Each structure stands twice: as structure tokens, then as C-alpha cells.
Amino acid sequence: MCELLSGFIVFEGLDGSGKSTQARRLEARLKAERDVILTAEPTDNPVGQLVRKVLRHQVKTTSTALALLYAADRSDHLFNPEYGIRRLLDEGKTVISDRYFYSSLAYQGVTEDFEWLKKINSYPYSEYIIFIDTDASSCIQRIEGRGEEKELFDRIEYLEKVRKNFIRVFDNLPEGVKYLRVDGSLDIETQSKIIWDFISR
Ligand code: TMP
């Protein structure tokens, strides 16, 4: 049996999938009934900030170094004695994260060896995974519609490979992990309702 972090909810999806909107909506709804913290990877902590610079093309590195940076950022995110997810969960809080190690297996899995990625990301699983499954071309349209600079992975061919990797990872989850795939083409309200039914079950 794998280690599983009880009370830890993770949202996953491609860039532009709508997962951050759904994570915020779930946080707002859960807040009425429990102590809930919304967080994200890459984090705002020092290693996460360096990752953001790589994504914005301000720092150049190799794909292998980037995979290691994501894993290092995650170790701090989970185990930092002051603000780590483990500590928050131990205090009885519910934690929602916008991305977790499943993103590393899916995104870095396009260029890096899958077994090596699993090894450097041998972190505990989350109790819940909510995958907002939006097709790559809709995601790219949304990113372009926002008028923001494109980040490192914002290319349709890349995102299509990432989506396949996500599906492979979620097809092979260990027993005990509660997984929900949400059709990202549904309207925002309908998606939120499906997610709420799943979490409050
Ligand atoms: P965001 O768009 O959700 O803020 O994520 C930033 C980018 O980082 C996005 O393109 C996905 C990518 N990413 C990885 O490649 N590996 C990871 O482990 C994580 C957490 C994110």
C-alpha cells in the first residue's frame, strides 16, 4: 500500500485547461465548512521562483535540470517544517494544490526517462485527484485569448503528448486514491457541481 496524504486534494490539467478556476471555486465552497488552504506548484518559494524564470525564458537550463528543480520545489512544498503541506494536514487543515507530482510525470515525461522521474518524485500520493481534461487545441486558444506571453510548454504538439502522459499516469493509480476526470469542455458551473458531488460524497 502506498503512502497517501489524507485531506490533500490535487487539481491537474494542461495549461489553459481551467483547473485553477475550479481549484479556487472548490476552495471558496469548502471554506464555509472547514479550514482550507489553496496552494500551487511551482510554488512562490525560492526554488519555485527559479522554475518560473525558466518557464518565462528568463533563465535557460536543460530539461533534466528543470525536472530536478520541480522535484526540489515539491520537497520543500511538502516537508518544509514551517509551511509544508504535511504540517498543514497534521494541523487538521484541508489542502488543495493546483498541480503536484503528476504534472512532473506528464510534462517532464515528454523528454525524460519515466522510471527516473518516478524515482525523483517518490512522494506520497494525494487522497484526491481531479483531472480537468481539456483538449490541447482549446487550451492553446484560451492561452492566446488571455494575451499573455507563451511559456515554455505552451505548444499544441507538446500539450498533446502531456495529455497522453496524464492519462497513462491516472490509468495506473494505486488503490485508495480517489480520482475524478472532468470533461473540460463543460461549462464552469457544471464542472464545479460534478467536483462538489465527488468531494462531498
Ligand atoms: P501553471 O501553468 O499551472 O502555473 O504551471 C506552470 C507550468 O509548469 C505549466 O506549463 C506546467 C509546468 N509544470 C511541469 O512541467 N512540471 C511540474 O511538475 C509542474 C508542477 C508544472
Coordinates of C-alpha atoms and ligand atoms in Angstrom, one line a residue:
M1 CA 0.0 0.0 0.0
C2 CA 1.4 3.4 -1.0
E3 CA 1.6 6.4 1.4
L4 CA -1.4 8.6 0.9
L5 CA -1.9 12.1 2.3
S6 CA -5.4 12.2 3.8
G7 CA -7.2 15.6 3.2
F8 CA -5.0 16.5 0.3
I9 CA -6.8 17.4 -2.9
V10 CA -4.9 17.9 -6.2
F11 CA -6.1 19.6 -9.4
E12 CA -4.3 18.6 -12.6
G13 CA -4.7 19.5 -16.3
L14 CA -3.0 21.1 -19.2
D15 CA -2.0 24.8 -19.2
G16 CA -5.3 26.7 -20.0
S17 CA -7.5 23.7 -19.0
G18 CA -9.5 25.7 -16.4
K19 CA -8.1 23.8 -13.4
S20 CA -7.1 26.9 -11.5
T21 CA -10.6 28.3 -11.8
Q22 CA -12.0 25.1 -10.4
A23 CA -9.5 24.9 -7.6
R24 CA -10.4 28.4 -6.5
R25 CA -14.2 27.6 -6.7
L26 CA -13.7 24.5 -4.6
E27 CA -11.7 26.4 -2.0
A28 CA -14.4 29.0 -1.7
R29 CA -17.1 26.4 -1.2
L30 CA -15.1 24.3 1.3
K31 CA -14.2 27.3 3.3
A32 CA -17.7 27.6 4.6
E33 CA -17.3 24.3 6.4
R34 CA -13.6 23.7 7.1
D35 CA -10.1 25.2 7.4
V36 CA -8.8 25.0 3.8
I37 CA -5.6 26.2 2.2
L38 CA -5.1 26.7 -1.5
T39 CA -1.6 26.3 -2.8
A40 CA 0.2 25.6 -6.2
E41 CA 3.2 24.2 -7.9
P42 CA 5.6 25.6 -9.0
T43 CA 5.5 27.4 -5.6
D44 CA 6.3 31.0 -4.7
N45 CA 9.3 29.8 -2.7
P46 CA 12.9 30.3 -3.9
V47 CA 13.2 27.1 -6.0
G48 CA 9.7 27.7 -7.4
Q49 CA 10.6 31.2 -8.4
L50 CA 13.6 29.9 -10.3
V51 CA 11.3 27.4 -12.1
R52 CA 9.0 30.3 -13.1
K53 CA 12.0 32.1 -14.6
V54 CA 12.9 29.1 -16.7
L55 CA 9.2 28.9 -17.9
R56 CA 9.3 32.6 -18.9
H57 CA 12.6 32.1 -20.8
Q58 CA 14.5 34.4 -18.4
V59 CA 16.8 31.6 -17.3
K60 CA 18.0 28.8 -19.7
T61 CA 18.7 25.3 -18.4
T62 CA 18.4 21.7 -19.5
S63 CA 15.2 19.7 -19.3
T64 CA 16.9 17.3 -16.8
A65 CA 17.8 20.2 -14.5
L66 CA 14.3 21.5 -14.8
A67 CA 12.9 18.1 -13.8
L68 CA 15.2 18.2 -10.7
L69 CA 14.1 21.7 -9.8
Y70 CA 10.4 20.8 -9.9
A71 CA 11.1 17.8 -7.6
A72 CA 13.2 20.0 -5.3
D73 CA 10.4 22.7 -5.1
R74 CA 8.0 19.9 -4.3
S75 CA 10.1 18.5 -1.5
D76 CA 10.1 21.9 0.2
H77 CA 6.4 22.4 -0.6
L78 CA 5.6 19.1 1.2
F79 CA 8.0 18.9 4.0
N80 CA 9.1 22.5 5.0
P81 CA 8.7 22.4 8.8
E82 CA 7.1 25.9 8.9
Y83 CA 4.6 25.9 6.0
G84 CA 4.8 22.4 4.4
I85 CA 1.7 20.6 3.2
R86 CA 2.4 17.7 5.7
R87 CA 2.4 20.2 8.6
L88 CA -0.8 21.8 7.4
L89 CA -2.5 18.4 7.1
D90 CA -1.2 17.4 10.6
E91 CA -2.9 20.5 11.9
G92 CA -6.2 19.2 10.5
K93 CA -6.4 21.6 7.5
T94 CA -7.6 20.5 4.1
V95 CA -5.0 21.4 1.4
I96 CA -5.9 22.0 -2.3
S97 CA -2.9 22.1 -4.7
D98 CA -3.0 23.4 -8.2
R99 CA -0.6 20.7 -9.6
Y100 CA 1.5 18.1 -7.9
F101 CA 4.0 15.4 -8.9
Y102 CA 1.5 14.0 -11.5
S103 CA 2.4 17.1 -13.5
S104 CA 6.1 16.2 -13.5
L105 CA 5.4 12.7 -14.7
A106 CA 3.2 14.1 -17.5
Y107 CA 5.2 17.2 -18.6
Q108 CA 8.8 16.1 -17.9
G109 CA 7.7 12.6 -19.2
V110 CA 7.8 14.0 -22.7
T111 CA 11.6 14.4 -22.6
E112 CA 12.9 12.4 -19.6
D113 CA 13.0 8.7 -18.6
F114 CA 9.8 7.8 -16.9
E115 CA 11.3 5.5 -14.3
W116 CA 13.9 8.1 -13.3
L117 CA 11.1 10.7 -13.0
K118 CA 9.2 8.3 -10.7
K119 CA 12.3 7.8 -8.6
I120 CA 12.9 11.6 -8.1
N121 CA 9.2 12.1 -7.4
S122 CA 8.6 9.2 -5.0
Y123 CA 6.4 11.5 -2.8
P124 CA 3.2 10.4 -1.1
Y125 CA 0.0 10.3 -3.3
S126 CA -2.8 12.8 -2.6
E127 CA -6.1 11.4 -1.3
Y128 CA -7.9 13.1 -4.2
I129 CA -7.0 13.9 -7.8
I130 CA -9.3 16.0 -10.0
F131 CA -8.2 16.0 -13.7
I132 CA -9.7 18.8 -15.8
D133 CA -9.5 17.1 -19.2
T134 CA -9.5 19.8 -21.8
D135 CA -8.1 19.1 -25.3
A136 CA -4.8 20.8 -26.3
S137 CA -6.2 23.0 -29.0
S138 CA -8.9 24.5 -26.7
C139 CA -6.1 25.1 -24.1
I140 CA -3.9 26.9 -26.6
Q141 CA -6.9 29.1 -27.8
R142 CA -7.6 30.1 -24.1
I143 CA -3.9 30.9 -23.5
E144 CA -3.8 33.1 -26.7
G145 CA -7.1 34.7 -25.6
R146 CA -5.5 35.8 -22.4
G147 CA -3.0 37.8 -24.3
E148 CA -0.1 36.6 -22.1
E149 CA 3.4 35.7 -23.2
K150 CA 3.6 32.0 -24.0
E151 CA 5.5 29.9 -21.5
L152 CA 7.9 27.0 -22.2
F153 CA 5.4 24.2 -22.7
D154 CA 2.6 26.2 -24.4
R155 CA 2.7 24.4 -27.8
I156 CA 0.0 22.2 -29.1
E157 CA 2.2 19.3 -30.0
Y158 CA 3.8 19.3 -26.6
L159 CA 0.5 19.6 -24.7
E160 CA -0.9 16.7 -26.7
K161 CA 1.9 14.5 -25.5
V162 CA 1.4 15.7 -21.9
R163 CA -2.3 14.8 -22.1
K164 CA -1.4 11.3 -23.1
N165 CA 1.1 11.0 -20.2
F166 CA -1.5 12.3 -17.7
I167 CA -4.0 9.6 -18.9
R168 CA -1.3 6.9 -18.6
V169 CA -0.5 8.0 -15.0
F170 CA -4.1 8.2 -14.0
D171 CA -4.8 4.8 -15.5
N172 CA -2.2 3.3 -13.1
L173 CA -3.1 4.9 -9.8
P174 CA -2.6 2.8 -6.6
E175 CA -5.6 1.6 -4.7
G176 CA -7.1 4.2 -2.3
V177 CA -6.5 7.3 -4.4
K178 CA -9.9 8.9 -5.3
Y179 CA -9.7 10.0 -8.9
L180 CA -12.2 12.1 -10.9
R181 CA -11.8 13.1 -14.6
V182 CA -13.9 16.1 -15.5
D183 CA -14.7 17.0 -19.1
G184 CA -13.1 20.4 -19.5
S185 CA -15.5 21.3 -22.4
L186 CA -18.4 21.5 -19.9
D187 CA -19.4 24.9 -18.6
I188 CA -17.8 26.2 -15.4
E189 CA -20.8 25.7 -13.2
T190 CA -21.4 22.1 -14.4
Q191 CA -17.8 21.2 -13.7
S192 CA -18.0 22.7 -10.2
K193 CA -21.1 20.8 -9.5
I194 CA -19.5 17.5 -10.5
I195 CA -16.5 18.3 -8.4
W196 CA -18.5 19.2 -5.4
D197 CA -20.6 16.0 -5.6
F198 CA -17.3 14.0 -5.8
I199 CA -15.7 15.7 -2.8
S200 CA -18.8 15.8 -0.6
R201 CA -19.7 12.2 -1.2
Ligands
TMP1 P1 0.8 26.5 -14.1 O1 0.5 27.0 -15.5 O2 -0.2 25.6 -13.6 O3 1.2 27.7 -13.2 O4 2.2 25.6 -14.3 C1 3.3 26.2 -14.8 C2 3.9 25.3 -15.8 O5 4.8 24.3 -15.2 C3 2.9 24.5 -16.7 O6 3.4 24.6 -18.1 C4 3.1 23.1 -16.2 C5 4.5 23.0 -15.8 N1 4.9 22.0 -14.8 C6 5.7 21.0 -15.1 O7 6.2 20.9 -16.3 N2 6.1 20.1 -14.2 C7 5.6 20.1 -12.9 O8 6.0 19.3 -12.1 C8 4.7 21.2 -12.6 C9 4.2 21.3 -11.1 C10 4.4 22.1 -13.5

